[in-house]
PDB file of C-alpha atoms in Angstrom:
ATOM      1  CA  GLY A1013      -1.268 -33.121-140.177  1.00 58.00           C
ATOM      2  CA  ALA A1014      -4.493 -34.532-141.569  1.00 82.00           C
ATOM      3  CA  GLY A1015      -4.778 -34.717-145.322  1.00 93.00           C
ATOM      4  CA  VAL A1016      -7.812 -34.411-147.551  1.00 96.00           C
ATOM      5  CA  SER A1017     -10.481 -36.907-146.626  1.00 97.00           C
ATOM      6  CA  GLN A1018     -13.396 -38.130-148.688  1.00 98.00           C
ATOM      7  CA  SER A1019     -16.450 -40.194-147.911  1.00 97.00           C
ATOM      8  CA  PRO A1020     -17.700 -42.674-148.707  1.00 97.00           C
ATOM      9  CA  SER A1021     -14.699 -44.514-150.128  1.00 96.00           C
ATOM     10  CA  ASN A1022     -17.012 -46.659-152.247  1.00 97.00           C
ATOM     11  CA  LYS A1023     -20.576 -46.100-153.360  1.00 97.00           C
ATOM     12  CA  VAL A1024     -22.741 -48.468-155.364  1.00 97.00           C
ATOM     13  CA  THR A1025     -26.055 -47.099-156.505  1.00 97.00           C
ATOM     14  CA  GLU A1026     -28.814 -47.871-158.935  1.00 97.00           C
ATOM     15  CA  LYS A1027     -29.370 -45.905-162.095  1.00 97.00           C
ATOM     16  CA  GLY A1028     -31.666 -42.962-161.462  1.00 97.00           C
ATOM     17  CA  LYS A1029     -30.792 -42.492-157.789  1.00 97.00           C
ATOM     18  CA  ASP A1030     -29.158 -39.381-156.374  1.00 98.00           C
ATOM     19  CA  VAL A1031     -25.775 -39.565-154.631  1.00 98.00           C
ATOM     20  CA  GLU A1032     -23.807 -37.190-152.406  1.00 98.00           C
ATOM     21  CA  LEU A1033     -20.050 -37.306-152.098  1.00 98.00           C
ATOM     22  CA  ARG A1034     -18.250 -35.474-149.331  1.00 97.00           C
ATOM     23  CA  CYS A1035     -14.835 -33.852-149.149  1.00 97.00           C
ATOM     24  CA  ASP A1036     -13.001 -32.463-146.122  1.00 96.00           C
ATOM     25  CA  PRO A1037     -10.069 -30.357-147.306  1.00 95.00           C
ATOM     26  CA  ILE A1038      -6.854 -29.675-145.445  1.00 94.00           C
ATOM     27  CA  SER A1039      -7.476 -27.092-142.756  1.00 91.00           C
ATOM     28  CA  GLY A1040      -6.571 -23.601-143.929  1.00 89.00           C
ATOM     29  CA  HIS A1041      -6.678 -24.431-147.627  1.00 91.00           C
ATOM     30  CA  THR A1042      -8.760 -21.840-149.409  1.00 89.00           C
ATOM     31  CA  ALA A1043      -9.130 -23.655-152.705  1.00 91.00           C
ATOM     32  CA  LEU A1044     -11.038 -26.898-153.229  1.00 94.00           C
ATOM     33  CA  TYR A1045     -11.386 -28.885-156.439  1.00 94.00           C
ATOM     34  CA  TRP A1046     -13.402 -31.818-157.742  1.00 96.00           C
ATOM     35  CA  TYR A1047     -12.241 -34.153-160.510  1.00 95.00           C
ATOM     36  CA  ARG A1048     -13.312 -37.494-161.810  1.00 96.00           C
ATOM     37  CA  GLN A1049     -11.240 -40.251-163.301  1.00 95.00           C
ATOM     38  CA  SER A1050     -12.628 -43.134-165.308  1.00 91.00           C
ATOM     39  CA  LEU A1051     -10.711 -46.397-165.496  1.00 84.00           C
ATOM     40  CA  GLY A1052      -7.523 -45.948-167.486  1.00 79.00           C
ATOM     41  CA  GLN A1053      -8.309 -42.325-168.261  1.00 84.00           C
ATOM     42  CA  GLY A1054      -6.890 -38.990-167.195  1.00 86.00           C
ATOM     43  CA  LEU A1055      -8.396 -36.679-164.621  1.00 91.00           C
ATOM     44  CA  GLU A1056     -11.364 -34.615-165.736  1.00 91.00           C
ATOM     45  CA  PHE A1057     -11.813 -31.246-164.030  1.00 91.00           C
ATOM     46  CA  LEU A1058     -15.322 -30.684-162.676  1.00 94.00           C
ATOM     47  CA  ILE A1059     -15.427 -27.591-160.453  1.00 94.00           C
ATOM     48  CA  TYR A1060     -13.309 -25.525-158.097  1.00 91.00           C
ATOM     49  CA  PHE A1061     -13.985 -23.157-155.220  1.00 92.00           C
ATOM     50  CA  GLN A1062     -11.663 -20.359-154.156  1.00 89.00           C
ATOM     51  CA  GLY A1063     -12.478 -18.532-150.941  1.00 85.00           C
ATOM     52  CA  ASN A1064     -15.719 -16.576-151.222  1.00 83.00           C
ATOM     53  CA  SER A1065     -15.524 -16.198-154.997  1.00 86.00           C
ATOM     54  CA  ALA A1066     -18.106 -17.733-157.287  1.00 88.00           C
ATOM     55  CA  PRO A1067     -17.039 -21.294-158.132  1.00 91.00           C
ATOM     56  CA  ASP A1068     -15.730 -22.193-161.561  1.00 90.00           C
ATOM     57  CA  LYS A1069     -18.304 -24.748-162.714  1.00 92.00           C
ATOM     58  CA  SER A1070     -17.061 -24.966-166.277  1.00 89.00           C
ATOM     59  CA  GLY A1071     -16.178 -28.657-166.021  1.00 91.00           C
ATOM     60  CA  LEU A1072     -19.492 -30.003-164.793  1.00 95.00           C
ATOM     61  CA  PRO A1073     -20.705 -32.390-167.523  1.00 94.00           C
ATOM     62  CA  SER A1074     -24.432 -31.755-167.115  1.00 94.00           C
ATOM     63  CA  ASP A1075     -26.982 -30.028-164.908  1.00 95.00           C
ATOM     64  CA  ARG A1076     -27.342 -33.281-162.966  1.00 97.00           C
ATOM     65  CA  PHE A1077     -24.063 -32.381-161.276  1.00 97.00           C
ATOM     66  CA  SER A1078     -23.800 -29.716-158.592  1.00 97.00           C
ATOM     67  CA  ALA A1079     -21.470 -28.905-155.730  1.00 96.00           C
ATOM     68  CA  GLU A1080     -21.514 -26.787-152.627  1.00 95.00           C
ATOM     69  CA  ARG A1081     -18.895 -25.663-150.209  1.00 94.00           C
ATOM     70  CA  THR A1082     -20.247 -24.645-146.859  1.00 83.00           C
ATOM     71  CA  GLY A1083     -18.399 -22.316-144.535  1.00 80.00           C
ATOM     72  CA  GLY A1084     -15.375 -22.331-146.757  1.00 76.00           C
ATOM     73  CA  SER A1085     -14.486 -25.840-145.694  1.00 89.00           C
ATOM     74  CA  VAL A1086     -16.408 -29.065-146.373  1.00 95.00           C
ATOM     75  CA  SER A1087     -17.733 -29.643-149.864  1.00 96.00           C
ATOM     76  CA  THR A1088     -20.448 -31.901-151.210  1.00 97.00           C
ATOM     77  CA  LEU A1089     -20.715 -33.052-154.810  1.00 98.00           C
ATOM     78  CA  THR A1090     -24.237 -34.148-155.731  1.00 98.00           C
ATOM     79  CA  ILE A1091     -25.147 -36.196-158.762  1.00 98.00           C
ATOM     80  CA  GLN A1092     -28.860 -36.428-159.469  1.00 98.00           C
ATOM     81  CA  ARG A1093     -30.532 -39.209-161.454  1.00 97.00           C
ATOM     82  CA  THR A1094     -27.267 -41.108-161.818  1.00 97.00           C
ATOM     83  CA  GLN A1095     -26.411 -42.781-165.126  1.00 97.00           C
ATOM     84  CA  GLN A1096     -24.047 -45.671-165.792  1.00 96.00           C
ATOM     85  CA  GLU A1097     -21.583 -43.320-167.493  1.00 95.00           C
ATOM     86  CA  ASP A1098     -21.226 -41.495-164.161  1.00 97.00           C
ATOM     87  CA  SER A1099     -19.297 -44.500-162.815  1.00 97.00           C
ATOM     88  CA  ALA A1100     -15.786 -43.289-162.003  1.00 97.00           C
ATOM     89  CA  VAL A1101     -13.505 -42.334-159.134  1.00 97.00           C
ATOM     90  CA  TYR A1102     -14.376 -38.871-157.875  1.00 98.00           C
ATOM     91  CA  LEU A1103     -11.346 -37.079-156.487  1.00 97.00           C
ATOM     92  CA  CYS A1104     -11.271 -34.011-154.313  1.00 97.00           C
ATOM     93  CA  ALA A1105      -8.191 -31.844-153.853  1.00 95.00           C
ATOM     94  CA  SER A1106      -7.343 -28.718-151.910  1.00 94.00           C
ATOM     95  CA  SER A1107      -4.593 -26.143-152.092  1.00 90.00           C
ATOM     96  CA  LEU A1108      -3.414 -23.240-150.008  1.00 86.00           C
ATOM     97  CA  ALA A1109      -4.133 -20.787-152.806  1.00 77.00           C
ATOM     98  CA  ILE A1110      -4.480 -20.585-156.558  1.00 72.00           C
ATOM     99  CA  PRO A1111      -2.275 -21.398-158.282  1.00 71.00           C
ATOM    100  CA  SER A1112      -0.362 -23.828-156.160  1.00 77.00           C
ATOM    101  CA  GLY A1113       0.092 -27.550-155.987  1.00 83.00           C
ATOM    102  CA  GLN A1114      -2.954 -29.549-154.983  1.00 89.00           C
ATOM    103  CA  PHE A1115      -3.252 -32.288-152.409  1.00 93.00           C
ATOM    104  CA  PHE A1116      -5.665 -35.037-153.280  1.00 95.00           C
ATOM    105  CA  GLY A1117      -7.952 -37.152-151.176  1.00 96.00           C
ATOM    106  CA  PRO A1118      -8.177 -40.921-151.701  1.00 96.00           C
ATOM    107  CA  GLY A1119     -11.291 -40.575-153.845  1.00 97.00           C
ATOM    108  CA  THR A1120     -14.784 -42.050-153.873  1.00 98.00           C
ATOM    109  CA  ARG A1121     -15.303 -44.942-156.261  1.00 97.00           C
ATOM    110  CA  LEU A1122     -18.835 -44.611-157.641  1.00 97.00           C
ATOM    111  CA  THR A1123     -20.473 -47.510-159.415  1.00 97.00           C
ATOM    112  CA  VAL A1124     -23.849 -47.014-161.031  1.00 97.00           C
ATOM    113  CA  LEU A1125     -25.620 -50.281-161.819  1.00 95.00           C
TER     114      LEU A1125
ATOM    115  CA  ARG B 207      -4.569 -30.550-180.705  1.00 62.00           C
ATOM    116  CA  LYS B 208      -5.204 -31.847-177.197  1.00 73.00           C
ATOM    117  CA  GLU B 209      -4.698 -29.355-174.389  1.00 88.00           C
ATOM    118  CA  VAL B 210      -2.014 -31.414-172.671  1.00 93.00           C
ATOM    119  CA  GLU B 211      -0.270 -34.268-174.458  1.00 94.00           C
ATOM    120  CA  GLN B 212       2.082 -36.875-173.110  1.00 95.00           C
ATOM    121  CA  ASP B 213       3.654 -40.023-174.498  1.00 92.00           C
ATOM    122  CA  PRO B 214       1.774 -42.779-172.645  1.00 92.00           C
ATOM    123  CA  GLY B 215       4.822 -45.060-172.603  1.00 91.00           C
ATOM    124  CA  PRO B 216       5.500 -47.386-170.951  1.00 94.00           C
ATOM    125  CA  PHE B 217       9.110 -46.469-170.384  1.00 95.00           C
ATOM    126  CA  ASN B 218      10.919 -49.553-169.112  1.00 96.00           C
ATOM    127  CA  VAL B 219      14.312 -48.660-167.650  1.00 97.00           C
ATOM    128  CA  PRO B 220      16.860 -50.396-165.403  1.00 97.00           C
ATOM    129  CA  GLU B 221      17.634 -49.132-161.921  1.00 97.00           C
ATOM    130  CA  GLY B 222      20.114 -46.300-162.007  1.00 97.00           C
ATOM    131  CA  ALA B 223      19.117 -45.113-165.463  1.00 97.00           C
ATOM    132  CA  THR B 224      18.280 -41.540-166.366  1.00 97.00           C
ATOM    133  CA  VAL B 225      14.902 -41.045-167.998  1.00 97.00           C
ATOM    134  CA  ALA B 226      13.161 -37.979-169.403  1.00 96.00           C
ATOM    135  CA  PHE B 227       9.535 -37.238-170.157  1.00 93.00           C
ATOM    136  CA  ASN B 228       8.154 -34.429-172.252  1.00 94.00           C
ATOM    137  CA  CYS B 229       4.741 -32.873-172.266  1.00 95.00           C
ATOM    138  CA  THR B 230       3.272 -30.348-174.691  1.00 96.00           C
ATOM    139  CA  TYR B 231       0.438 -27.933-174.003  1.00 94.00           C
ATOM    140  CA  SER B 232      -1.723 -26.026-176.432  1.00 92.00           C
ATOM    141  CA  ASN B 233      -2.732 -22.831-174.602  1.00 89.00           C
ATOM    142  CA  SER B 234      -0.021 -20.193-174.737  1.00 89.00           C
ATOM    143  CA  ALA B 235      -1.784 -18.276-171.940  1.00 87.00           C
ATOM    144  CA  SER B 236      -1.132 -21.052-169.423  1.00 88.00           C
ATOM    145  CA  GLN B 237       0.924 -19.846-166.473  1.00 86.00           C
ATOM    146  CA  SER B 238       1.136 -22.705-163.984  1.00 89.00           C
ATOM    147  CA  PHE B 239       2.797 -26.046-164.544  1.00 93.00           C
ATOM    148  CA  PHE B 240       3.216 -29.095-162.358  1.00 94.00           C
ATOM    149  CA  TRP B 241       4.306 -32.712-162.391  1.00 96.00           C
ATOM    150  CA  TYR B 242       2.359 -35.257-160.363  1.00 96.00           C
ATOM    151  CA  ARG B 243       2.880 -38.953-159.923  1.00 96.00           C
ATOM    152  CA  GLN B 244       0.093 -41.467-159.623  1.00 95.00           C
ATOM    153  CA  ASP B 245       0.524 -45.016-158.416  1.00 95.00           C
ATOM    154  CA  CYS B 246      -1.874 -47.690-159.620  1.00 91.00           C
ATOM    155  CA  ARG B 247      -5.377 -47.153-158.200  1.00 88.00           C
ATOM    156  CA  LYS B 248      -4.152 -44.328-155.961  1.00 92.00           C
ATOM    157  CA  GLU B 249      -4.714 -40.601-155.968  1.00 94.00           C
ATOM    158  CA  PRO B 250      -2.222 -38.283-157.714  1.00 95.00           C
ATOM    159  CA  LYS B 251       0.526 -36.810-155.564  1.00 95.00           C
ATOM    160  CA  LEU B 252       2.277 -33.533-156.284  1.00 93.00           C
ATOM    161  CA  LEU B 253       5.855 -34.147-157.355  1.00 95.00           C
ATOM    162  CA  MET B 254       6.966 -30.628-158.149  1.00 94.00           C
ATOM    163  CA  SER B 255       5.952 -27.314-159.601  1.00 91.00           C
ATOM    164  CA  VAL B 256       7.718 -26.176-162.766  1.00 93.00           C
ATOM    165  CA  TYR B 257       9.237 -22.713-162.818  1.00 89.00           C
ATOM    166  CA  SER B 258      10.301 -20.644-165.782  1.00 88.00           C
ATOM    167  CA  SER B 259      13.966 -20.887-164.910  1.00 89.00           C
ATOM    168  CA  GLY B 260      13.803 -24.635-164.384  1.00 90.00           C
ATOM    169  CA  ASN B 261      14.061 -26.264-160.991  1.00 94.00           C
ATOM    170  CA  GLU B 262      15.554 -29.277-159.314  1.00 95.00           C
ATOM    171  CA  ASP B 263      14.489 -31.393-156.367  1.00 94.00           C
ATOM    172  CA  GLY B 264      16.965 -34.108-155.568  1.00 96.00           C
ATOM    173  CA  ARG B 265      17.054 -36.542-158.481  1.00 97.00           C
ATOM    174  CA  PHE B 266      14.237 -34.726-160.290  1.00 97.00           C
ATOM    175  CA  THR B 267      14.673 -31.776-162.657  1.00 97.00           C
ATOM    176  CA  ALA B 268      11.822 -29.942-164.328  1.00 97.00           C
ATOM    177  CA  GLN B 269      12.110 -27.485-167.194  1.00 96.00           C
ATOM    178  CA  LEU B 270       9.738 -25.217-169.046  1.00 95.00           C
ATOM    179  CA  ASN B 271      10.051 -24.039-172.632  1.00 94.00           C
ATOM    180  CA  ARG B 272       7.382 -21.404-173.210  1.00 92.00           C
ATOM    181  CA  ALA B 273       8.367 -20.736-176.826  1.00 93.00           C
ATOM    182  CA  SER B 274       7.776 -24.354-177.790  1.00 93.00           C
ATOM    183  CA  GLN B 275       5.078 -24.894-175.175  1.00 94.00           C
ATOM    184  CA  TYR B 276       6.484 -27.947-173.514  1.00 93.00           C
ATOM    185  CA  ILE B 277       7.663 -28.996-170.113  1.00 96.00           C
ATOM    186  CA  SER B 278      10.000 -31.808-169.227  1.00 96.00           C
ATOM    187  CA  LEU B 279      10.838 -33.997-166.269  1.00 97.00           C
ATOM    188  CA  LEU B 280      14.230 -35.663-165.872  1.00 97.00           C
ATOM    189  CA  ILE B 281      14.753 -38.417-163.336  1.00 97.00           C
ATOM    190  CA  ARG B 282      18.345 -39.378-162.551  1.00 98.00           C
ATOM    191  CA  ASP B 283      19.507 -42.578-160.860  1.00 98.00           C
ATOM    192  CA  SER B 284      16.089 -44.232-161.162  1.00 98.00           C
ATOM    193  CA  LYS B 285      14.854 -46.262-158.204  1.00 97.00           C
ATOM    194  CA  LEU B 286      12.375 -49.123-158.200  1.00 97.00           C
ATOM    195  CA  SER B 287      10.081 -46.853-156.179  1.00 97.00           C
ATOM    196  CA  ASP B 288       9.969 -44.359-159.047  1.00 98.00           C
ATOM    197  CA  SER B 289       7.722 -46.780-160.956  1.00 97.00           C
ATOM    198  CA  ALA B 290       4.450 -44.911-161.423  1.00 97.00           C
ATOM    199  CA  THR B 291       2.521 -42.840-163.935  1.00 96.00           C
ATOM    200  CA  TYR B 292       3.770 -39.263-164.249  1.00 97.00           C
ATOM    201  CA  LEU B 293       1.129 -36.650-164.946  1.00 96.00           C
ATOM    202  CA  CYS B 294       1.828 -33.338-166.613  1.00 95.00           C
ATOM    203  CA  VAL B 295      -0.509 -30.598-165.359  1.00 93.00           C
ATOM    204  CA  VAL B 296      -1.115 -27.183-166.874  1.00 92.00           C
ATOM    205  CA  ASN B 297      -3.611 -24.546-165.885  1.00 86.00           C
ATOM    206  CA  HIS B 298      -6.301 -23.576-168.364  1.00 78.00           C
ATOM    207  CA  GLY B 299      -5.209 -20.257-169.782  1.00 66.00           C
ATOM    208  CA  GLY B 300      -8.373 -18.429-168.799  1.00 65.00           C
ATOM    209  CA  SER B 301      -8.641 -19.844-165.305  1.00 68.00           C
ATOM    210  CA  GLN B 302      -5.856 -20.256-162.789  1.00 68.00           C
ATOM    211  CA  GLY B 303      -7.670 -22.923-160.824  1.00 74.00           C
ATOM    212  CA  ASN B 304      -8.831 -25.009-163.753  1.00 79.00           C
ATOM    213  CA  LEU B 305      -5.988 -27.471-164.083  1.00 86.00           C
ATOM    214  CA  ILE B 306      -5.741 -29.720-167.106  1.00 89.00           C
ATOM    215  CA  PHE B 307      -4.159 -33.098-166.416  1.00 91.00           C
ATOM    216  CA  GLY B 308      -2.383 -35.064-169.089  1.00 93.00           C
ATOM    217  CA  LYS B 309      -3.155 -38.767-169.302  1.00 92.00           C
ATOM    218  CA  GLY B 310       0.268 -39.571-167.976  1.00 94.00           C
ATOM    219  CA  THR B 311       3.443 -41.384-168.912  1.00 96.00           C
ATOM    220  CA  LYS B 312       3.951 -44.775-167.345  1.00 96.00           C
ATOM    221  CA  LEU B 313       7.408 -45.534-165.962  1.00 97.00           C
ATOM    222  CA  SER B 314       8.549 -48.972-164.930  1.00 97.00           C
ATOM    223  CA  VAL B 315      11.964 -49.277-163.279  1.00 97.00           C
ATOM    224  CA  LYS B 316      13.354 -52.818-163.312  1.00 96.00           C
ATOM    225  CA  PRO B 317      16.032 -54.313-161.067  1.00 95.00           C
TER     226      PRO B 317
END
């Protein structure tokens, strides 16, 4: 079946612009997660959604970052007023429930000039 | 102490060798443990969950030691295709869905 998909695969933007990253989880997966990974670094947890519960936003690095999950499926991660330090690969994952193993999308490589 | 610590390696082993990785975690309240592998410039892929009693999947064996707060991964009969970075993953004690990823141990299997 279809895996987790993310779009765009690459995004180059100028400092100060807003960007939106999209994630389509595996159908039927109730949990959805966002991470980011800088070059040569480990994954950094950002936020997760589980069903209709309030999301765990404890990993968001600043109030410039926000995420939504509409209809329990597609999610959008928004970064406002991007900074150069936001450059990273943003990875989305989904899982059938919590806790269980996560399936990752291919990521969006964000470059802020 | 970092939440999840791994030896970064690299571990360079010949084909057919047995290799073991350890990972330590700091939060005694953690309940969920996983191993992932990540190939260069690719997304992580779930390798296996780690259960209290230890578990095996083919050539891979995972073990958990709650008293010492570490998990291990043993790979037998290494293949060239096992070359990757192996990520230890532990849930944040206060949040089941907040998974903490180690920085990974790099394995290189040589012919």
